[in-house]
Structures are given as C-alpha cells and as structure tokens.
CSV table of C-alpha atoms (C1' of nucleotides) in Angstrom, one decimal:
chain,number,residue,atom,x,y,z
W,151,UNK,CA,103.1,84.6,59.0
W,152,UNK,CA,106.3,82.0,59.0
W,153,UNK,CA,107.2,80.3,63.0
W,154,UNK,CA,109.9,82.9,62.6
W,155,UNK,CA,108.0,86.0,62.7
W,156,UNK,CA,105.2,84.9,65.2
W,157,UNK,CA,108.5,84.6,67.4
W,158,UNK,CA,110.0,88.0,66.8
W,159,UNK,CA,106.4,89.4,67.2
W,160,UNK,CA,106.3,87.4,70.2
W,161,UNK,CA,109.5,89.3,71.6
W,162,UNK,CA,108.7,92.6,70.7
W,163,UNK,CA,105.5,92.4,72.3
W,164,UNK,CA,107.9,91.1,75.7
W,165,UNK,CA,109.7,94.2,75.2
W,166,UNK,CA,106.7,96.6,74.5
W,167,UNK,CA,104.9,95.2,78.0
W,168,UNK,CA,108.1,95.3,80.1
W,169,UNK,CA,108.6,99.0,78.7
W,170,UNK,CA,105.1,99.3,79.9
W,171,UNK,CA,105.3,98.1,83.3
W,172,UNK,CA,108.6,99.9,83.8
W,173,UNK,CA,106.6,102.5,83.4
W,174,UNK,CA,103.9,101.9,85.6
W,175,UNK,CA,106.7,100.8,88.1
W,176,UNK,CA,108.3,104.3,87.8
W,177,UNK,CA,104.9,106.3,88.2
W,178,UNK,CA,103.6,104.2,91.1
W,179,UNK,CA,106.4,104.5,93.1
W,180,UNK,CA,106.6,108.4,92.8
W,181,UNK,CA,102.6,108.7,93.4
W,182,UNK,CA,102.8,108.8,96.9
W,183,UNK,CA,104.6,112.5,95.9
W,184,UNK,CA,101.4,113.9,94.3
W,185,UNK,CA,99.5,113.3,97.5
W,186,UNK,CA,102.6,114.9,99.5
W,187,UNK,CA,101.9,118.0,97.2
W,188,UNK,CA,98.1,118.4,97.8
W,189,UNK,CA,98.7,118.1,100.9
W,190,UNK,CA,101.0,120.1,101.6
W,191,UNK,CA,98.5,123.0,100.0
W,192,UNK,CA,95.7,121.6,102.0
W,193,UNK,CA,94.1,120.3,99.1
W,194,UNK,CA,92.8,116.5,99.0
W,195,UNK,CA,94.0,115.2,95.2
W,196,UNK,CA,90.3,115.4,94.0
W,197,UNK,CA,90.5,119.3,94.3
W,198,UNK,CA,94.6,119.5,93.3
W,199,UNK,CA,93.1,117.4,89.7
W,200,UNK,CA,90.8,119.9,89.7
W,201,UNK,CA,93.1,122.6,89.7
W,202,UNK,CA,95.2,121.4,87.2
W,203,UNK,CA,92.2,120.4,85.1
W,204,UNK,CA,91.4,124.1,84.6
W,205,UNK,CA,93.2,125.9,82.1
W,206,UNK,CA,94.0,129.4,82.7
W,207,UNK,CA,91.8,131.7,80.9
W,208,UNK,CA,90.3,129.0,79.7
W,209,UNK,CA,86.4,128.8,81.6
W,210,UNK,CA,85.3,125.5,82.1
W,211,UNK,CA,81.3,124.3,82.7
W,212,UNK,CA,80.6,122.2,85.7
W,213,UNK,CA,79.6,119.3,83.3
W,214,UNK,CA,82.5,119.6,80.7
W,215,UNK,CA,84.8,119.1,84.1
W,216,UNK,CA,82.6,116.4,85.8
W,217,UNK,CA,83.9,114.6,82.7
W,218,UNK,CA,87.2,115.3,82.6
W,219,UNK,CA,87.5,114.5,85.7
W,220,UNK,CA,85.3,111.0,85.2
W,221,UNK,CA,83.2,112.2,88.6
W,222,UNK,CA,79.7,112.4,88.9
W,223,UNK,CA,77.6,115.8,88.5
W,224,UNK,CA,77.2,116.8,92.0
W,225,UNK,CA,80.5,115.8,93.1
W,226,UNK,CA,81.9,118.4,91.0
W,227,UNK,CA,79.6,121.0,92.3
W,228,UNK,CA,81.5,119.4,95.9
W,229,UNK,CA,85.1,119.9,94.5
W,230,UNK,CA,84.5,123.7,92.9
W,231,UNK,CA,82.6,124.7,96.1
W,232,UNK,CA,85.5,124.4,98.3
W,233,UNK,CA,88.2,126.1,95.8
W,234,UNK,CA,85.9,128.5,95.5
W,235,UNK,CA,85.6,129.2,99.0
W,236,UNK,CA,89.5,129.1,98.6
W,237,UNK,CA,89.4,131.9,96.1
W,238,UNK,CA,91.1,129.7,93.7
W,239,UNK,CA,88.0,129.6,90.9
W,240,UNK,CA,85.1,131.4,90.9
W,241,UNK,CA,81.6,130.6,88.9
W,242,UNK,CA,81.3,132.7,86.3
W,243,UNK,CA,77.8,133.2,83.7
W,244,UNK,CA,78.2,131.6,80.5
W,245,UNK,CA,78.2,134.0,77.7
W,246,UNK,CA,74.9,132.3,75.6
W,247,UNK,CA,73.2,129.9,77.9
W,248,UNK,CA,72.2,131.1,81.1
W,249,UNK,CA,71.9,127.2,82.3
W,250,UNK,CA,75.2,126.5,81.9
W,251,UNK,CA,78.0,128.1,84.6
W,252,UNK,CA,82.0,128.1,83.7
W,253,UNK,CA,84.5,127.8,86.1
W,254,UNK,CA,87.7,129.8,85.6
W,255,UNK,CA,90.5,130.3,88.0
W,256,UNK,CA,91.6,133.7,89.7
W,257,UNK,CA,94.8,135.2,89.9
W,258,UNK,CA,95.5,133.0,93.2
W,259,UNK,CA,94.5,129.8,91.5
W,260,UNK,CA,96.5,130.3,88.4
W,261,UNK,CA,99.6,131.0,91.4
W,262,UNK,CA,98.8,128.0,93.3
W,263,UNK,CA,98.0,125.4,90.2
W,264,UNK,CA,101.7,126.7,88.3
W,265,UNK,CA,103.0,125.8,91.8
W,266,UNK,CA,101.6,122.6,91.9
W,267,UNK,CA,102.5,121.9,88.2
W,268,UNK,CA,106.2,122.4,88.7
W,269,UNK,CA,106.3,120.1,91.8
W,270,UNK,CA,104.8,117.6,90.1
W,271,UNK,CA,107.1,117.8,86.9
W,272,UNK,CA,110.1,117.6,88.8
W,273,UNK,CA,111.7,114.9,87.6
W,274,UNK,CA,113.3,112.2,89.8
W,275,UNK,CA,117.5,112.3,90.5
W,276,UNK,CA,117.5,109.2,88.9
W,277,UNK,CA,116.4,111.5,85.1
W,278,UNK,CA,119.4,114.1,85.7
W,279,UNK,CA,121.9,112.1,86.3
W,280,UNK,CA,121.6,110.3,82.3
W,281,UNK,CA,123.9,111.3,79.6
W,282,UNK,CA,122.5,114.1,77.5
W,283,UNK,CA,122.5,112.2,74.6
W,284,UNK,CA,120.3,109.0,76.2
W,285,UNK,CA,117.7,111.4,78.2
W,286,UNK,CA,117.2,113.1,74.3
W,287,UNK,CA,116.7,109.9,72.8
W,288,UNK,CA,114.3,108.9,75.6
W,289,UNK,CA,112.3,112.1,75.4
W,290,UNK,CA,112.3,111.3,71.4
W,291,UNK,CA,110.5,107.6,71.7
W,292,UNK,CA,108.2,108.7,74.5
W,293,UNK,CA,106.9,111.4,72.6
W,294,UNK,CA,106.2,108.5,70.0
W,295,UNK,CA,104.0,106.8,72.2
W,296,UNK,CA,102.4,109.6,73.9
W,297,UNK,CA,99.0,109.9,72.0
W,298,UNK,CA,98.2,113.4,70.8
W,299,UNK,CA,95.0,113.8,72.7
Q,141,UNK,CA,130.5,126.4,87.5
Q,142,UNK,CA,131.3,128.3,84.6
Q,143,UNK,CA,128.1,130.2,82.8
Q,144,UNK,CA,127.9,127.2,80.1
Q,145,UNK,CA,127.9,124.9,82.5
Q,146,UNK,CA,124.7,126.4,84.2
Q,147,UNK,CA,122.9,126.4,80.9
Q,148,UNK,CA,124.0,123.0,80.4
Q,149,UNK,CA,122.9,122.0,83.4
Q,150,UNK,CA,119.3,123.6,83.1
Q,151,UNK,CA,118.8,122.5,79.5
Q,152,UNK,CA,119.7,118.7,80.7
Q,153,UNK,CA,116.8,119.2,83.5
Q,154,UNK,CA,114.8,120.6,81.6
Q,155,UNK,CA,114.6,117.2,79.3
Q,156,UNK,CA,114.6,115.6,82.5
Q,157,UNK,CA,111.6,117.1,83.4
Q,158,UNK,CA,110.4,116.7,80.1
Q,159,UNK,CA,111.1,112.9,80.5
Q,160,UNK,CA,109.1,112.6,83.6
Q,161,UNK,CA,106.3,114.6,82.6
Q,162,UNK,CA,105.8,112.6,79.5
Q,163,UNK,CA,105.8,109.4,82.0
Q,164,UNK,CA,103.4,110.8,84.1
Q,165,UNK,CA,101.3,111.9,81.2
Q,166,UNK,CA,101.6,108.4,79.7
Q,167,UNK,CA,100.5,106.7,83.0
Q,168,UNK,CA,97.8,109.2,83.5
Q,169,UNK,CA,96.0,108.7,80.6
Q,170,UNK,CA,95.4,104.7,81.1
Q,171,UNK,CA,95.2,105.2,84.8
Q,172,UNK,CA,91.2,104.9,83.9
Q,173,UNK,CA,92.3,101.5,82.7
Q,174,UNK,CA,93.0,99.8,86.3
Q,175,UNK,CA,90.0,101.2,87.8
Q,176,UNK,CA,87.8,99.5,84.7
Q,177,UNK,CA,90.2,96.3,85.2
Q,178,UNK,CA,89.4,96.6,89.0
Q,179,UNK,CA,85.5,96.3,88.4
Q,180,UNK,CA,85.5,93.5,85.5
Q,181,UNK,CA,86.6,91.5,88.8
Q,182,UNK,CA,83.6,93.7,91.0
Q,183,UNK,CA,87.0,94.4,92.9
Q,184,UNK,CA,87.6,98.0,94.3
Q,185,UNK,CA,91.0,99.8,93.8
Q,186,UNK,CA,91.9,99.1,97.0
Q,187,UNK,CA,90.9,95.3,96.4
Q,188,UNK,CA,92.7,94.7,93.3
Q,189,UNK,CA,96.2,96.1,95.1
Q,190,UNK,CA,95.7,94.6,97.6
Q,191,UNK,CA,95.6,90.9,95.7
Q,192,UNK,CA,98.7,92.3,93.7
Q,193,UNK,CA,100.8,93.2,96.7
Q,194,UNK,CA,100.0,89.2,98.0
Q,195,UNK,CA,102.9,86.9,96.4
Q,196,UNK,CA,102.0,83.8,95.8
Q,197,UNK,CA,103.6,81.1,98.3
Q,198,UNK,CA,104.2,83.8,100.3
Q,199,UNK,CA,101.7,84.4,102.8
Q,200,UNK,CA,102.0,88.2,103.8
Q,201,UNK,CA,101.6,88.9,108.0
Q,202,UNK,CA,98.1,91.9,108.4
Q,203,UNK,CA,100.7,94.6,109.6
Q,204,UNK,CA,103.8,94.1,106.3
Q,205,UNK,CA,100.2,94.2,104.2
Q,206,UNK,CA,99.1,97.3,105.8
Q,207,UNK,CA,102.5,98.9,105.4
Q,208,UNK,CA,102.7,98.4,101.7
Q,209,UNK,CA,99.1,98.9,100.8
Q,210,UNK,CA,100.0,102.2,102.6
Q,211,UNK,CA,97.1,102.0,104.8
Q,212,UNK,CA,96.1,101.7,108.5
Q,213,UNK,CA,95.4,98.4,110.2
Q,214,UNK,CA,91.8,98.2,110.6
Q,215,UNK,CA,92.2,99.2,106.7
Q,216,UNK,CA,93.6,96.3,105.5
Q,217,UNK,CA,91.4,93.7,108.0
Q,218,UNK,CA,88.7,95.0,105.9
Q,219,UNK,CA,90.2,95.0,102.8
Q,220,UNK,CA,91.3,90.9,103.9
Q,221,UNK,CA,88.1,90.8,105.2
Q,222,UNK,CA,86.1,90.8,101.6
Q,223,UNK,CA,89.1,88.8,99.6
Q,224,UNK,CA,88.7,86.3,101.6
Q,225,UNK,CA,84.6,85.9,101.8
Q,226,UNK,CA,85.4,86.2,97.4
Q,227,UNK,CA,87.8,83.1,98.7
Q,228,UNK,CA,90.6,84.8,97.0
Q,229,UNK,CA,92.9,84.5,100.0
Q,230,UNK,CA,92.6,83.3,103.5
Q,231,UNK,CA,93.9,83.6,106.6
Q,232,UNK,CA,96.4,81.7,108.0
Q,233,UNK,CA,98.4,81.2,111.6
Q,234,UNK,CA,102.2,82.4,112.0
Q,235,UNK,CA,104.3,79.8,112.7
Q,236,UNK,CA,105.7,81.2,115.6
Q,237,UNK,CA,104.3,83.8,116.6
Q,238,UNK,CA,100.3,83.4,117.9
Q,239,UNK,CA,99.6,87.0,117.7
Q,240,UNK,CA,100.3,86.9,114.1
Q,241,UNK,CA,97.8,86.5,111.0
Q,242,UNK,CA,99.4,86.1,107.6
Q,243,UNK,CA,97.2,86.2,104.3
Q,244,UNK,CA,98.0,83.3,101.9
Q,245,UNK,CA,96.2,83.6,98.1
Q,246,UNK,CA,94.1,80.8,97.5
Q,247,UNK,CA,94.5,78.5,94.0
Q,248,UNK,CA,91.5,81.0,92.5
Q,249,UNK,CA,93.1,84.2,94.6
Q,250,UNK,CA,96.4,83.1,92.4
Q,251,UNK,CA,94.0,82.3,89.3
Q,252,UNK,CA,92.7,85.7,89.5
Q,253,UNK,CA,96.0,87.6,90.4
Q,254,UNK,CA,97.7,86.2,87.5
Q,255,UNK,CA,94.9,87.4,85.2
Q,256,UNK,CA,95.1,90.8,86.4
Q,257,UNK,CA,98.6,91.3,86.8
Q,258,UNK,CA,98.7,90.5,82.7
Q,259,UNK,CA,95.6,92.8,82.0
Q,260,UNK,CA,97.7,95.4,83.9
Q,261,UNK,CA,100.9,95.4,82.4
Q,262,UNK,CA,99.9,94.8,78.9
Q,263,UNK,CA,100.9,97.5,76.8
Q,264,UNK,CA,99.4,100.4,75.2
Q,265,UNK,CA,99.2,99.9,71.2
Q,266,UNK,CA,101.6,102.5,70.5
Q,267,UNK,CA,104.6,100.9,72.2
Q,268,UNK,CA,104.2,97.8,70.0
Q,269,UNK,CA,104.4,100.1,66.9
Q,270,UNK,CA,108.1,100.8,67.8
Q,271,UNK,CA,110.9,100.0,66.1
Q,272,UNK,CA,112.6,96.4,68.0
Q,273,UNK,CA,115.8,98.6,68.6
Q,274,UNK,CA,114.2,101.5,69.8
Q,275,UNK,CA,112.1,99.7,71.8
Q,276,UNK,CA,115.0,97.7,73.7
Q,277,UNK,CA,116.6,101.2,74.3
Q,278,UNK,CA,114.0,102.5,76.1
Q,279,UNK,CA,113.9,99.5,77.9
Q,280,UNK,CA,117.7,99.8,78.9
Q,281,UNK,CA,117.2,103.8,80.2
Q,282,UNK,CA,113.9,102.7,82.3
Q,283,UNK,CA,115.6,100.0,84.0
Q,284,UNK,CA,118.2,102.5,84.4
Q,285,UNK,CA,116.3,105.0,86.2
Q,286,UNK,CA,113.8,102.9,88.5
Q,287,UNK,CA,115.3,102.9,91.7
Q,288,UNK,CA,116.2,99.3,93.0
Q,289,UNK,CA,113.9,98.8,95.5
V,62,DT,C1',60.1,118.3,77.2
V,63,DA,C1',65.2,118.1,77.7
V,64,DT,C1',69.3,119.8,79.8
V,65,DT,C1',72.5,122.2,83.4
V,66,DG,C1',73.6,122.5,87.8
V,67,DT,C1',72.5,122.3,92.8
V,68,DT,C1',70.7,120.2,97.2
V,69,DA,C1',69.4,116.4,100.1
V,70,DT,C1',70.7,112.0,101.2
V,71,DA,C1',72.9,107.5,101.3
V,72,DC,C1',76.7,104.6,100.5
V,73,DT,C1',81.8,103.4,100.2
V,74,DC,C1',86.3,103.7,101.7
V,75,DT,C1',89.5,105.1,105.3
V,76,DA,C1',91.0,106.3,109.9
V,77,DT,C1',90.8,106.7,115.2
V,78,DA,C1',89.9,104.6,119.5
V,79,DA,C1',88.8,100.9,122.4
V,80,DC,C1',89.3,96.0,123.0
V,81,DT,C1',91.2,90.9,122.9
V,82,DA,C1',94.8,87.8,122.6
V,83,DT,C1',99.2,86.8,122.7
V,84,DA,C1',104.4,88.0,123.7
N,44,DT,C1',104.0,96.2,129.6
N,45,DA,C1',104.2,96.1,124.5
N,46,DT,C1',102.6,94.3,120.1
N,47,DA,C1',99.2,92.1,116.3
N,48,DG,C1',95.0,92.2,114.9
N,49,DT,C1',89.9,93.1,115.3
N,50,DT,C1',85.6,95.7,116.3
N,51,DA,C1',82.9,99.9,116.9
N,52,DT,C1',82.5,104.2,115.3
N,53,DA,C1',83.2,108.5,113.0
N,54,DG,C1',85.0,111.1,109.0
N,55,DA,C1',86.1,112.1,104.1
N,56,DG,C1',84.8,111.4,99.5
N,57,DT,C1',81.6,109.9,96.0
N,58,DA,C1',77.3,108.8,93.9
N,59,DT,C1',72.0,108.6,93.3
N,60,DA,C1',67.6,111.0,93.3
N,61,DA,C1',64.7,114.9,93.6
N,62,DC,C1',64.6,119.7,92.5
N,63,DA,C1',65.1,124.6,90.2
N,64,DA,C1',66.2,127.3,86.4
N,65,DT,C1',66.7,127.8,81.6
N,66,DA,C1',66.6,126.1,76.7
DNA sequence: TATTGTTATACTCTATAACTATA
DNA sequence: TATAGTTATAGAGTATAACAATA
C-alpha cells in the first residue's frame, strides 16, 4: 500500500467511526424513551426486552431466552414469573422433552408487546421532516450495514 | 390535505420509522459491546459513563454529574466514590462556593477515558466496507437529524 | 450421569431519608 | 431557611449454588 492509500484508508476509517458515533449519539439520546415506555406499562425494561424477545406464536424455552437475553438462568425464571402473573406469557409443555418448558405469549401479550413495538419505532421529528429522496437513500446504506442476523 | 398527500405523508413515515428502527437495531446489536468494554476496565456501566460524561480540564460540580448521569445524588457520590479510590478522578473544592465538590479526571482518569471513548466509537466492520461517497452521505443526513444539544 | 428449570440466598446497583456543612 | 453533598438504610434487579425432574 503507497502513503497515498494508507491516507484515504485513513479517512474513510474517520468517516466510518464518526458515522458510528452519530449513531450511538442518536440512540443514546432517545434511550431515556424506552424506559418512558416500560414504564408507562408498568414494566421495568428487563421484562419490556422480554416481551419483545418473544415472538408471537413462536414458544420460546426458558434457556433459549436466558440467552437471548444475555441473563443468567434463574433470572429469567424472575422475569417470566411476573409477565406471567400479568397474563402476558404463560409456560407451556414442550412437545418432546418434558425438561424443557416454552414460553409463548397470550392474546394480551401479543396486544401489549405490538404496542410497545410501535412506540419504540416511532421515529424522531427530526426523520420526517428529510426529503423523500435522502430518508430512501439513508434507509438504503443502513440496511447495508445492518448484519442479517 | 388532499388523499395523495396523506399517502405521501404515511409512506414518507413509514421510511422514517424504517430509518429509526434500523438505528435502533444497529445500536442494539453492539450494545453488548460497551458492557464487555466496561469490564476489560473491571468498570461497571454506570462507572464507565460516568468517566465519559467527566471532560477533561473541566472538573464537573456532584449535582451537574448527577443530572447528566441521570441519577440521584447519593448515586453519583458512590459512583465518585469508587473512580476515585481507582484514582481515576478526584475530588476537588469550588472555587467559590464551599458547599460545592467538583470531580476533576486525574492524568490516568484521562489515560483511561481516552482509551475507552476510542474503543467505543470505533466502528462496526460493515461501515468501513462502504463506498467513500456513500459513506460521507450518511454522514451529512445523521448530522442532519441529531438534535443540537 | 448430564441437562432444564426452579428455589433459596447473597451481592450489586439505585433510591429515599436523615444528617452535616456551608450559603 | 435553603442548598450541596454525604451517610445510613432499604429496595429493585441480577447472579451463584443447591435442588428436583427428566433425558
């Protein structure tokens, strides 16, 4: 690699970070929002994450959601217990092995969690108010950078 | 409002939304990042904000920290508290007012910070991978819609 | 014997209330 | 009297360890 190209490399790693931390920026300053929203359903954010982590008609065992949700074993046991109690997810027999219990939301739950989901996918004023043409283009590159699971 | 103009108007909010979701996504998935950043340093969360919200050469007064960090009082005199046993920052009179405490960093507080601070807003492979252009566009719409201060 | 999930318990982080010192 | 910060204490959230059921 010539001087020249360690320089534009250089650069575009400049650009890439401060794209990064703009980011970052934008998220951070809107996350105070997410705990408005569990709140305002009486829900601390451990249990709102745990709503959203649970896909309609999609039972989930404890332990495959302890992992998702990078949280120990018994603290998930916690978390399901009181949106249980709730009536938002309820423990249900897995099909094969009898050790293993799914979780699957209930009617309510699949109410409250599409609730929560559009609240927290409202996008800022700041997102309407670009031109048509710029908020396409910046859907277009974030989709490039948004790792497909 | 004509009945074009509504659609319009929806299908423009709609990639707003899209926009935002995919930034929250984005942020999301490396949130895991911090907290592993946070405990190379045997920092908590709470810890490692609380070192980024100090600015260097500008020593911060126990109630503007407390108000940023988002946190009561007694909060962030613990939070001081186990910075400065680390001897990351220290504590430090007011210059005019005696009732005041202001938290300076120390020269390894500022070490540490900087360390950090470049861990944290280092980019995410995919955004190097852009195009130089591209990448300076997306640039120009973020700045666009982060809020100044 | 190994694995899934729960229960009992302890630890960490955060907040509320009472207190000290300055203003 | 009001304000800045600390200390004592309690509460919420999370993890570790021992246990029960099933594979």
């Amino acid at each position: 690699m010539h001087a020249e190209e360690v320089l534009a490399s250089e650069l575009a790693n400049d650009a890439a970070n401060e794209a990064w931390r703009l980011v970052a920026q934008l998220f951070m300053r809107r996350a105070g929002r997410a705990a408005d929203v569990a709140n305002s359903y009486g829900l601390t954010p451990g249990h709102m994450k745990t709503l959203l982590t649970i896909e309609p008609d999609e039972p989930k065992p404890m332990g495959a959601l302890a992992e998702t949700l990078h949280c120990d074993a018994s603290n998930a046991t916690w978390l399901v217990d009181r949106l249980e109690e709730r009536g938002y997810v309820e423990r249900q027999a897995h099909p094969t092995d009898r050790r293993v219990r799914t979780v699957a939301l209930t009617p309510e739950g699949i109410k409250v969690r599409d609730e929560i989901e559009s609240k927290l996918y409202e996008a800022p004023p700041e997102f309407s108010a670009l031109a048509g043409a710029e908020l396409d283009a910046l859907c277009a590159t974030l989709r490039k950078v948004t790792p497909a699971d």
